[in-house]
PDB file of C-alpha atoms in Angstrom:
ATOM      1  CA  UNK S  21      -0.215  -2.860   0.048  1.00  0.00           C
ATOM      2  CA  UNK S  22       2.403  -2.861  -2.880  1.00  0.00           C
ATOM      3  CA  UNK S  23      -0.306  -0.478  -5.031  1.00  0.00           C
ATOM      4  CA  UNK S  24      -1.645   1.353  -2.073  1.00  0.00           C
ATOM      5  CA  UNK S  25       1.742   2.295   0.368  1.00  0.00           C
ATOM      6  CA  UNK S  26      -0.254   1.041   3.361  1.00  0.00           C
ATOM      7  CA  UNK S  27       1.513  -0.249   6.846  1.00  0.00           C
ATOM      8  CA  UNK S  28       0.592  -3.251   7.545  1.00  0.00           C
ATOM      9  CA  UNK S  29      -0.855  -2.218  10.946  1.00  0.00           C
ATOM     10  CA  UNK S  30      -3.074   0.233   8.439  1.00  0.00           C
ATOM     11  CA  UNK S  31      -3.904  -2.620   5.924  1.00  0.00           C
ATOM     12  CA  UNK S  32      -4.543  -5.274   9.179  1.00  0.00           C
ATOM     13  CA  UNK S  33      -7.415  -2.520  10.407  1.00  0.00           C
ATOM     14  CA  UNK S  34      -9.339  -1.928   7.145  1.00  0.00           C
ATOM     15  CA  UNK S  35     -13.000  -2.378   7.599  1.00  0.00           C
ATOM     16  CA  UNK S  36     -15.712  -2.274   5.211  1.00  0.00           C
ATOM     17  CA  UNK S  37     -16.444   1.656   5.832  1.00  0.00           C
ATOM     18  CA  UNK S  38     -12.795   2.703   4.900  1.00  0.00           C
ATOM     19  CA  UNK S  39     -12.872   1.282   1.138  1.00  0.00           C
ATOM     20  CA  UNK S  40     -13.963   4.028  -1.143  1.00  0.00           C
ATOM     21  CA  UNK S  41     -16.987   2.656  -3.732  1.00  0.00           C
ATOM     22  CA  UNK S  42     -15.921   1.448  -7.277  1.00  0.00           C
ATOM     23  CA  UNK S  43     -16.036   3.592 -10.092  1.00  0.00           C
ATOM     24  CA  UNK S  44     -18.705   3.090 -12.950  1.00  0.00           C
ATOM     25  CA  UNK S  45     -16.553   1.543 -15.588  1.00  0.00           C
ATOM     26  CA  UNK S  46     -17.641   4.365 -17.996  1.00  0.00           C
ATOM     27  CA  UNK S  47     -16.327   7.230 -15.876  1.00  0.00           C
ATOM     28  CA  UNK S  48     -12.568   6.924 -16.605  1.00  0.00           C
ATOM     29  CA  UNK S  49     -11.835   7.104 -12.842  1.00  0.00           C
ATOM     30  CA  UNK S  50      -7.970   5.554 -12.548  1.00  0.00           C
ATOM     31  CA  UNK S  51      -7.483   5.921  -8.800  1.00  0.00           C
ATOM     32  CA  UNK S  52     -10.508   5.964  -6.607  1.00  0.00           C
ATOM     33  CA  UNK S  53      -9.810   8.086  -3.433  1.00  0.00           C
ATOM     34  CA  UNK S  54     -10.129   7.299  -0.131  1.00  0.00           C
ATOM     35  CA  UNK S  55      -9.179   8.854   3.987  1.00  0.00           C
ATOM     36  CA  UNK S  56      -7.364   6.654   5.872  1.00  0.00           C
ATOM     37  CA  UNK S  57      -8.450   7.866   9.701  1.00  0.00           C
ATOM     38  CA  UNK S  58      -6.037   8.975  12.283  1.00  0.00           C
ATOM     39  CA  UNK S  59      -6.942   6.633  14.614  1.00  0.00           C
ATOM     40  CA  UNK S  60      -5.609   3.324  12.471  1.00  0.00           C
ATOM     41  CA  UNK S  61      -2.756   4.934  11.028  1.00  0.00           C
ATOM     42  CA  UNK S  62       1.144   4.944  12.384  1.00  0.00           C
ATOM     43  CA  UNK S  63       1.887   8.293  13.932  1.00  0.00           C
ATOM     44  CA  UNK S  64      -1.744   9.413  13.413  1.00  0.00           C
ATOM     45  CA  UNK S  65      -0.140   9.834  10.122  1.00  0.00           C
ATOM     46  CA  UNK S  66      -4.151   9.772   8.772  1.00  0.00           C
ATOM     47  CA  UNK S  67      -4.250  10.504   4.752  1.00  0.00           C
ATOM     48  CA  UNK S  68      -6.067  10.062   0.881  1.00  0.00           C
ATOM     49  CA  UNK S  69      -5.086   6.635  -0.003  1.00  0.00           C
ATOM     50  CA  UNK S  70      -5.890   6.406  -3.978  1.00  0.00           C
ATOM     51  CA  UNK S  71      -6.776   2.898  -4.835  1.00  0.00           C
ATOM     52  CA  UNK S  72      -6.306   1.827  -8.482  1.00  0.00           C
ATOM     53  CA  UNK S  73      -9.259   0.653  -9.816  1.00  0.00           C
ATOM     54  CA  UNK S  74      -8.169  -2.743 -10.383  1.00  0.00           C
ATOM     55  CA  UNK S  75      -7.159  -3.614  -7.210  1.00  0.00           C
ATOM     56  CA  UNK S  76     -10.002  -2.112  -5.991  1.00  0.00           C
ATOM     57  CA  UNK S  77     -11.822  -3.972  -7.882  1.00  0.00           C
ATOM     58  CA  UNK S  78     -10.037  -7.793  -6.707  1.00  0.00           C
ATOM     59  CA  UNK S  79     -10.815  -6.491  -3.479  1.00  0.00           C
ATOM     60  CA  UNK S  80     -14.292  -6.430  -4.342  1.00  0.00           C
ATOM     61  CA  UNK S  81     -14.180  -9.676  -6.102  1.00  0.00           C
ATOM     62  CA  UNK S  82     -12.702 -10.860  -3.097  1.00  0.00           C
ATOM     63  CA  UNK S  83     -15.449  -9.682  -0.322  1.00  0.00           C
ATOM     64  CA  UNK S  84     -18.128 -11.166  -2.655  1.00  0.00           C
ATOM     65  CA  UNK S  85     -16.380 -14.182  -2.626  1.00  0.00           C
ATOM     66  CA  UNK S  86     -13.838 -15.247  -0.776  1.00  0.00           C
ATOM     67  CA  UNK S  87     -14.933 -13.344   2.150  1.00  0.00           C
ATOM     68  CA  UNK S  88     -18.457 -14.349   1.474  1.00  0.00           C
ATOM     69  CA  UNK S  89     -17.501 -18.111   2.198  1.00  0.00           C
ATOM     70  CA  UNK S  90     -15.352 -17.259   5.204  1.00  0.00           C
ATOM     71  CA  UNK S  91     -19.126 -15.476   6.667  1.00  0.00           C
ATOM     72  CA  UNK S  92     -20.861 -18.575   5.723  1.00  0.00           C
ATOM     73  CA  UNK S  93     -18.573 -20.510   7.956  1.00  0.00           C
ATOM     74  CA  UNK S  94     -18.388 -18.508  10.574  1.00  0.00           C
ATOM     75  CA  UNK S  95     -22.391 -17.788  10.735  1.00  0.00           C
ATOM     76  CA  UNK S  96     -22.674 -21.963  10.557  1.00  0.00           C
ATOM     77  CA  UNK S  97     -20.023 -21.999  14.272  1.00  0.00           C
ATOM     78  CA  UNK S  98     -21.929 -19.050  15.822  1.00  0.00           C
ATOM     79  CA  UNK S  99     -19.213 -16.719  15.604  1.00  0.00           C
ATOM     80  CA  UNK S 100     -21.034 -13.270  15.176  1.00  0.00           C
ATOM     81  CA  UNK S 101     -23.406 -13.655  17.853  1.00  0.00           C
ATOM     82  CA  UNK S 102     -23.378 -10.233  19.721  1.00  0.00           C
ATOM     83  CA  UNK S 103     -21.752 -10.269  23.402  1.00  0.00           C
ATOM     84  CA  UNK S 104     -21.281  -7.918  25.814  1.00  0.00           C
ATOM     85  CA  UNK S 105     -17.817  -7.024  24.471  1.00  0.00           C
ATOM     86  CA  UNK S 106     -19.141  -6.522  21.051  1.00  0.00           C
ATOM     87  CA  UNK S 107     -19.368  -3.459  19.133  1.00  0.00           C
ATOM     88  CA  UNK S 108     -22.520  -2.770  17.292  1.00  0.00           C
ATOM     89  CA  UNK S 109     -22.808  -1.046  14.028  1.00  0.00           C
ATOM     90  CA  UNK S 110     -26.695  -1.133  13.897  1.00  0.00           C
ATOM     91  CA  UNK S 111     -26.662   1.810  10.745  1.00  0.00           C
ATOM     92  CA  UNK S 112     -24.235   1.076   7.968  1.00  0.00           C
ATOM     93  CA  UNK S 113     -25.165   4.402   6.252  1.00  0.00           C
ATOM     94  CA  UNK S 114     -23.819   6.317  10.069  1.00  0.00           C
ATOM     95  CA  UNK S 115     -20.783   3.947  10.893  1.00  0.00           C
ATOM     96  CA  UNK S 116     -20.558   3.888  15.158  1.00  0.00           C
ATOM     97  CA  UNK S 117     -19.859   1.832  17.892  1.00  0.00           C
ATOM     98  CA  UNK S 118     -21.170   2.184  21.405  1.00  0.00           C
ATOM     99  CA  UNK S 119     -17.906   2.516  23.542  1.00  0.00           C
ATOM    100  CA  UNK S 120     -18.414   3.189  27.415  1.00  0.00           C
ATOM    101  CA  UNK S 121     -22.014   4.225  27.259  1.00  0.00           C
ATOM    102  CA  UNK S 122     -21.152   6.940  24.198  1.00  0.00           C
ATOM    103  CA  UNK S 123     -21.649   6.615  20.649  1.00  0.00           C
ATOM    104  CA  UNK S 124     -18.019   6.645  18.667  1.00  0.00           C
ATOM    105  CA  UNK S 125     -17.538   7.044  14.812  1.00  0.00           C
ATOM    106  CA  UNK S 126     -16.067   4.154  13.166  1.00  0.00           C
ATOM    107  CA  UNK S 127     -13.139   6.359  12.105  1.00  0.00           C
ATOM    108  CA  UNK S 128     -12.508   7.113  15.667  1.00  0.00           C
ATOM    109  CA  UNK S 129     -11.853   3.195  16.476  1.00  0.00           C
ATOM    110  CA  UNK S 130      -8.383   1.833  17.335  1.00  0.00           C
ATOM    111  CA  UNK S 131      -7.371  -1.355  15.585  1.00  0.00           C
ATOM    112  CA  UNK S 132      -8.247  -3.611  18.642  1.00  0.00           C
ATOM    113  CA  UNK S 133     -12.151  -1.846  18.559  1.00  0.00           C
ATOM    114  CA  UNK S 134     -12.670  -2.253  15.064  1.00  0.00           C
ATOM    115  CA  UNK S 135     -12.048  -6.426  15.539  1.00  0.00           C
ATOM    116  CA  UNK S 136     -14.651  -5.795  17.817  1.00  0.00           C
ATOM    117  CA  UNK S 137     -17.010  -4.464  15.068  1.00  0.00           C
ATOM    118  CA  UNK S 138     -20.284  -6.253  14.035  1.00  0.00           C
ATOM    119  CA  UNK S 139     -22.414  -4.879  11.643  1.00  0.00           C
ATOM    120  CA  UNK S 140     -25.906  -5.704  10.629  1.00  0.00           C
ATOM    121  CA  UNK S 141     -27.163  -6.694   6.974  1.00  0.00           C
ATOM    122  CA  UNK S 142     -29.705  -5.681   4.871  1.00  0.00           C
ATOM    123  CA  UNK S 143     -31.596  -9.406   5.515  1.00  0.00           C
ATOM    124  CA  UNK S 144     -30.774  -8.217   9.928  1.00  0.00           C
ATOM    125  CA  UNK S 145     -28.171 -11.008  10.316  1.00  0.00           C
ATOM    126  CA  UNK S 146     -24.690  -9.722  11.960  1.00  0.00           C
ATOM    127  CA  UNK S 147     -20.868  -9.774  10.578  1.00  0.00           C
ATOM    128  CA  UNK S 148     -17.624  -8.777  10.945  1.00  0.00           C
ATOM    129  CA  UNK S 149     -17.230  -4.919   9.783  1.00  0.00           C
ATOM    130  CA  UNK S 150     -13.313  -6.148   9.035  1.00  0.00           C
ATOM    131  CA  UNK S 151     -12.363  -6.140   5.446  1.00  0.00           C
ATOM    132  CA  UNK S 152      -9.757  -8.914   5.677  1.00  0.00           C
ATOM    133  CA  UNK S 153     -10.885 -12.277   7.444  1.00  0.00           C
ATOM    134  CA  UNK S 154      -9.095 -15.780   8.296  1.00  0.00           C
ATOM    135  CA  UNK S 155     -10.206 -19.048   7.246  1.00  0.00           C
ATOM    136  CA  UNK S 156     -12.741 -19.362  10.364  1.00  0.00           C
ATOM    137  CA  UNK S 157     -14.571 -15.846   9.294  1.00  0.00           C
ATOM    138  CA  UNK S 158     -12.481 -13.665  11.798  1.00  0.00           C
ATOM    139  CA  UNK S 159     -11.155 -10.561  11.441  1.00  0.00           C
ATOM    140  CA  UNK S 160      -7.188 -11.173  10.547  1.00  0.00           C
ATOM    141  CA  UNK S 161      -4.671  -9.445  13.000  1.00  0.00           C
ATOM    142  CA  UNK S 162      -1.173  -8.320  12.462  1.00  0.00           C
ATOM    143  CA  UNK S 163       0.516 -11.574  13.466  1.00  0.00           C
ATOM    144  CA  UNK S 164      -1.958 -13.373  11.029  1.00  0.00           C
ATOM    145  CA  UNK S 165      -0.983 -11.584   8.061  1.00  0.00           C
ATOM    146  CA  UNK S 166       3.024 -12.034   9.105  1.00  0.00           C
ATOM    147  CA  UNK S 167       2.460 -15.864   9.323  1.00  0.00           C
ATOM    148  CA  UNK S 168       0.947 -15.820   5.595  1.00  0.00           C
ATOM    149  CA  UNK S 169       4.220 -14.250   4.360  1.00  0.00           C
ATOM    150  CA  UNK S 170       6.321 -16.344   6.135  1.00  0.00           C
ATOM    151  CA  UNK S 171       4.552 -19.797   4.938  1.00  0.00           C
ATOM    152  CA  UNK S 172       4.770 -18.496   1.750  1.00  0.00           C
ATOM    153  CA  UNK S 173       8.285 -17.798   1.960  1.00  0.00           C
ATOM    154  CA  UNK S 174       8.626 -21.805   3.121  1.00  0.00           C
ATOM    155  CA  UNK S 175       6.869 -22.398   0.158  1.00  0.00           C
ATOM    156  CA  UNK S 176       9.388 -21.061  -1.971  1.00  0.00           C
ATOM    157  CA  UNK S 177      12.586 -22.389  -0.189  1.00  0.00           C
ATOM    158  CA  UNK S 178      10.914 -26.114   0.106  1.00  0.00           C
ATOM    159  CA  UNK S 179      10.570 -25.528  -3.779  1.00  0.00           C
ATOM    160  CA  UNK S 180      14.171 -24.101  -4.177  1.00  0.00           C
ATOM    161  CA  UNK S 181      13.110 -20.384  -5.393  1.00  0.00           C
ATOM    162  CA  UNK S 182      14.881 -18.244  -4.371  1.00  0.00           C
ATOM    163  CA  UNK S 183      12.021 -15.404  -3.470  1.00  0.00           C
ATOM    164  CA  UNK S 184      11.035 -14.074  -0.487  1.00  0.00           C
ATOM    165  CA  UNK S 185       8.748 -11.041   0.631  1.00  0.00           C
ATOM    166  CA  UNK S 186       7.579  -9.308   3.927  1.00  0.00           C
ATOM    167  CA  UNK S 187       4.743  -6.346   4.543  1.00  0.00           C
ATOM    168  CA  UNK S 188       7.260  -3.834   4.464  1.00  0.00           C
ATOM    169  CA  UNK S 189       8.930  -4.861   1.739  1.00  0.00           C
ATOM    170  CA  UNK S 190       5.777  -4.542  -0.595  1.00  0.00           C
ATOM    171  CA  UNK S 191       5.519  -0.928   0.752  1.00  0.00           C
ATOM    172  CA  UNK S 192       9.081  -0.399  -0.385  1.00  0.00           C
ATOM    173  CA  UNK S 193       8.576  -1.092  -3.450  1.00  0.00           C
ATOM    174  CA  UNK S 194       5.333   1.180  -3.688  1.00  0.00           C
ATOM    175  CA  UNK S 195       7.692   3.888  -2.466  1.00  0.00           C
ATOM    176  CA  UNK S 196      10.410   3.424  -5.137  1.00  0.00           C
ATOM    177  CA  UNK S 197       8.468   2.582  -8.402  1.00  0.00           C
ATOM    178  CA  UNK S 198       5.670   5.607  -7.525  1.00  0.00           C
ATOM    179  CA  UNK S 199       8.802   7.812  -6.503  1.00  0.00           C
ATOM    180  CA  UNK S 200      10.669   6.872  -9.715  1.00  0.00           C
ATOM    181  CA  UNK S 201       6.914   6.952 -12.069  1.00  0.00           C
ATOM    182  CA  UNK S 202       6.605  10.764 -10.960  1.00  0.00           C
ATOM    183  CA  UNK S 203       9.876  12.086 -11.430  1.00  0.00           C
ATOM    184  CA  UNK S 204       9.753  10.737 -15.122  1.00  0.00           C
ATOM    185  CA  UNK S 205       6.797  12.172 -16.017  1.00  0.00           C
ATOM    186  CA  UNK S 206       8.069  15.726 -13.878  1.00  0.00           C
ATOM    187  CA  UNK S 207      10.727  15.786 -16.066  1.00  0.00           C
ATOM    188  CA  UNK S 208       9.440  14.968 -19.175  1.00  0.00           C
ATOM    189  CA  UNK S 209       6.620  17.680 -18.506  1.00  0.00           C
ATOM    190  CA  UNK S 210       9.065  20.304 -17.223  1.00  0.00           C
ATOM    191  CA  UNK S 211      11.779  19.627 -20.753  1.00  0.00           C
ATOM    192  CA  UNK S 212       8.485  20.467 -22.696  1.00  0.00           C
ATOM    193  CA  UNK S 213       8.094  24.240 -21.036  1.00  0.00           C
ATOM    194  CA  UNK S 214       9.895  27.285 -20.749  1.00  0.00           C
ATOM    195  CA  UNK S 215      10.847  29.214 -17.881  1.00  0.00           C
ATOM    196  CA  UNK S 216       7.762  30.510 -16.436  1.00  0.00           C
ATOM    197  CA  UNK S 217       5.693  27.797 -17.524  1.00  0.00           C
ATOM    198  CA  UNK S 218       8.271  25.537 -15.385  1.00  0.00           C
ATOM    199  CA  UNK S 219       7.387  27.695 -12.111  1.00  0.00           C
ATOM    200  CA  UNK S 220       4.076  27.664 -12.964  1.00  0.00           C
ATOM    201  CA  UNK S 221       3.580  23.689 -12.853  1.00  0.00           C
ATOM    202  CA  UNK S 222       5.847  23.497  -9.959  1.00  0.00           C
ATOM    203  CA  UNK S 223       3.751  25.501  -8.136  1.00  0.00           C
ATOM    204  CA  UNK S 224       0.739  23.450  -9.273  1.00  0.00           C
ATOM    205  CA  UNK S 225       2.207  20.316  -9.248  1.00  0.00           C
ATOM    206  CA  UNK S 226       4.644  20.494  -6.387  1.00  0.00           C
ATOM    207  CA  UNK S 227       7.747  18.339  -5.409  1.00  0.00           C
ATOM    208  CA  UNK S 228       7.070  14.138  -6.527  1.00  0.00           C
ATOM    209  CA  UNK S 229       8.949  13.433  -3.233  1.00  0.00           C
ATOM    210  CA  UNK S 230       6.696  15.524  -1.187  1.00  0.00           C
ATOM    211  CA  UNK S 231       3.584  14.213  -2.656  1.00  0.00           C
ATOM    212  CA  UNK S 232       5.086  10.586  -1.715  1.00  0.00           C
ATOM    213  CA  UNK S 233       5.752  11.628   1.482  1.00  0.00           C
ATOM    214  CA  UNK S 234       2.417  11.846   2.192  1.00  0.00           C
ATOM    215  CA  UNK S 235       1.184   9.066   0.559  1.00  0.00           C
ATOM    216  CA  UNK S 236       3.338   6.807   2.794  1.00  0.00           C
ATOM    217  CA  UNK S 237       2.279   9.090   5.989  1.00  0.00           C
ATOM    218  CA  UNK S 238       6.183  10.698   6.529  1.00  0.00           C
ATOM    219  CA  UNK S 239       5.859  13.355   8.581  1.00  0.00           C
ATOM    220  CA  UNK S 240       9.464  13.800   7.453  1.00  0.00           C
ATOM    221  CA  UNK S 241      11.036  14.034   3.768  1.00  0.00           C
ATOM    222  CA  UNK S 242      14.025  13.270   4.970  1.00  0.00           C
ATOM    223  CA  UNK S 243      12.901   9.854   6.093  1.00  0.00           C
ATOM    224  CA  UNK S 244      10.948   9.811   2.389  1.00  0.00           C
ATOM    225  CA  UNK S 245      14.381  10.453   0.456  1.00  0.00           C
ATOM    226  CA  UNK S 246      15.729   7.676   1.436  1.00  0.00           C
ATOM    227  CA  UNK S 247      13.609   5.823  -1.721  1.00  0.00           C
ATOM    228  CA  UNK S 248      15.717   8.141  -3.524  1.00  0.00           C
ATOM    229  CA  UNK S 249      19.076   6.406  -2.676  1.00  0.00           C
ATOM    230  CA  UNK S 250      17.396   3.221  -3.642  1.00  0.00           C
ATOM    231  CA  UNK S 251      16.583   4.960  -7.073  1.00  0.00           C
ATOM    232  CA  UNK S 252      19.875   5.989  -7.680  1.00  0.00           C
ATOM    233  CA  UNK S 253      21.621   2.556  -6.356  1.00  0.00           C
ATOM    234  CA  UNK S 254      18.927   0.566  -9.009  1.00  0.00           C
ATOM    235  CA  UNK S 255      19.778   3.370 -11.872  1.00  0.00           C
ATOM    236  CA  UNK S 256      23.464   2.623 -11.294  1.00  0.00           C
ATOM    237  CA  UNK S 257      23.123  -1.115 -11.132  1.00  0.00           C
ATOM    238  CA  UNK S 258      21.354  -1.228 -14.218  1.00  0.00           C
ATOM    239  CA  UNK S 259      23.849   0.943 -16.275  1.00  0.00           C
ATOM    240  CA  UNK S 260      27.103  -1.258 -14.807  1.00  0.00           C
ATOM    241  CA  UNK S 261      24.504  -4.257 -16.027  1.00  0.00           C
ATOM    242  CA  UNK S 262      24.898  -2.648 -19.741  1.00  0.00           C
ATOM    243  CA  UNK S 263      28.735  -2.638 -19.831  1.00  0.00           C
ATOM    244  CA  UNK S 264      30.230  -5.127 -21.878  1.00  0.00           C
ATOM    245  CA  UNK S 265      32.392  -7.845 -20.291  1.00  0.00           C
ATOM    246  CA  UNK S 266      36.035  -6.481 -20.586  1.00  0.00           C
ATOM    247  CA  UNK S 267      35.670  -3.227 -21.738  1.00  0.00           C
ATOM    248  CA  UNK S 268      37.499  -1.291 -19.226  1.00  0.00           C
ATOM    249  CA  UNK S 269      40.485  -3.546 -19.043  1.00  0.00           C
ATOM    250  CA  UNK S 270      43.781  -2.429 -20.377  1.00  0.00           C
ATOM    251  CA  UNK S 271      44.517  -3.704 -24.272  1.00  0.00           C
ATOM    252  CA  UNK S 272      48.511  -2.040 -24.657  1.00  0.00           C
ATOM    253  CA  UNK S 273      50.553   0.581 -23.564  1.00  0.00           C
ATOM    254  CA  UNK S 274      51.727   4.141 -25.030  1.00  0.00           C
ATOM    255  CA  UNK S 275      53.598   7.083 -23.807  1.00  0.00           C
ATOM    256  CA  UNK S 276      50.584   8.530 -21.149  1.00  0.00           C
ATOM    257  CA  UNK S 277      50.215   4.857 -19.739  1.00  0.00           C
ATOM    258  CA  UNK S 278      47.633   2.326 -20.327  1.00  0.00           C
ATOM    259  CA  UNK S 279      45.429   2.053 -23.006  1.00  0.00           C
ATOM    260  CA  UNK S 280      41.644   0.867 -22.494  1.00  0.00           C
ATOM    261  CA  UNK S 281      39.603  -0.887 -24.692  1.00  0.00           C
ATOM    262  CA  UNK S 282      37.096   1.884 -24.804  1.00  0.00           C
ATOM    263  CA  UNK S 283      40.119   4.225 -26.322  1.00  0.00           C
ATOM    264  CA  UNK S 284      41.624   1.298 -28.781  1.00  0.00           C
ATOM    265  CA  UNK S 285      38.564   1.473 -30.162  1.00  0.00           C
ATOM    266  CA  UNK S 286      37.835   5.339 -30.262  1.00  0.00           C
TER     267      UNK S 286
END
């Protein structure tokens, strides 16, 4: 979430289908792309999600893994048997589910259809389509991923760090650091031009707080430029950080008043 912008409610309803493939390590790809569908998405607020290729990569690591073990168990307590309420993906190469006697894309399924989700293997045994699973090999939920961040904030407090973290917060900070990582290099690229070479790129190139905006699924920039207050709160903190103890206090006293140090020693 912190390298991708995703909601939690977005993250939560990930299934296999919605990952985009990983690059060939030869092909220089940074940020694999991927669509996001309406139908997961706050708002309907569907979008390209790029995924950096190394955390695209964990996430593999993870699902051959991690999640592998989690299927293992799961398979062993009989969880994947198909029911009557279960939704069969019988085609991984056509992602659907059979809703109400009608055949319905993956990227058409609400969050509550897609825990629904089985899909078969290549050796015909059945799984979870959900990306993200608990300990027992079922598909995580919303309230699952909240109670991770909150034992691991107990973690830290029984330990006496001072650290804590929510879902949102790791979106924040995907908001701020992207936000502030454009604008840099916007204007760096824009002090190298002249005039029309200037419109030209911002033309091409756009607004950084637009192409945020989308990322995080704002149908608003307003709601978008709020990042930018955080920006400017951080850039202020930071330069009052640099001061030197004492350096604005008065040192004497001459005709127009008080003296600072700053002028003493100008």
């Amino acid at each position: 979430m912190v390298r991708t912008g995703l909601r939690l409610c977005e993250h939560s309803a990930l299934t296999v289908f919605d990952l985009p493939e990983l690059p060939p390590a030869a092909s220089g790809i940074v940020n694999a792309r991927a669509v996001l569908p309406h139908a997961i998405s706050k708002g309907r607020s569907g979008r390209a999600v790029y995924w950096p290729v190394p955390v695209l990569r964990d996430v593999r690591d993870y699902m051959e893994w991690d999640r592998a073990e989690m299927l293992d168990y799961g398979r062993s307590r009989g969880f994947y048997n198909p029911t009557r309420r279960s939704l069969l993906v019988e085609d991984p190469a056509a992602p659907r589910g059979r809703v109400g006697g009608r055949w319905v894309p993956v990227a058409r399924l609400d969050a509550e259809e897609r825990r629904r989700l089985l899909v078969t293997t290549a050796d015909g045994r059945w799984e979870p389509a959900m990306v993200w699973l608990n300990q027992w090999g079922l598909p995580m939920t919303m309230s699952g991923w909240q109670q991770v961040f909150a034992d691991a904030n107990a973690r830290c407090r029984a330990q006496g760090v001072d650290v804590g973290a929510t879902p949102h917060m790791l979106r924040h900070s995907y908001a701020v650091i992207t936000l502030e990582l454009l604008c840099r290099g916007h204007l760096q690229a824009l002090g190298e031009m002249n005039e029309q070479q200037r419109l030209t790129y911002q033309r091409v190139f756009g607004d950084p707080l637009n192409w945020v905006r989308i990322r995080l699924g704002h149908r608003s920039a307003t709601t978008t430029a709020l990042y930018l207050h955080t920006l400017q709160e951080l850039e202020m903190r930071t330069r009052l950080e640099l001061v030197p103890k004492g350096a604005w206090e008065p040192v004497g006293f001459s005709d127009e008043g008080w003296l600072e140090r700053s002028e003493v020693v100008a």
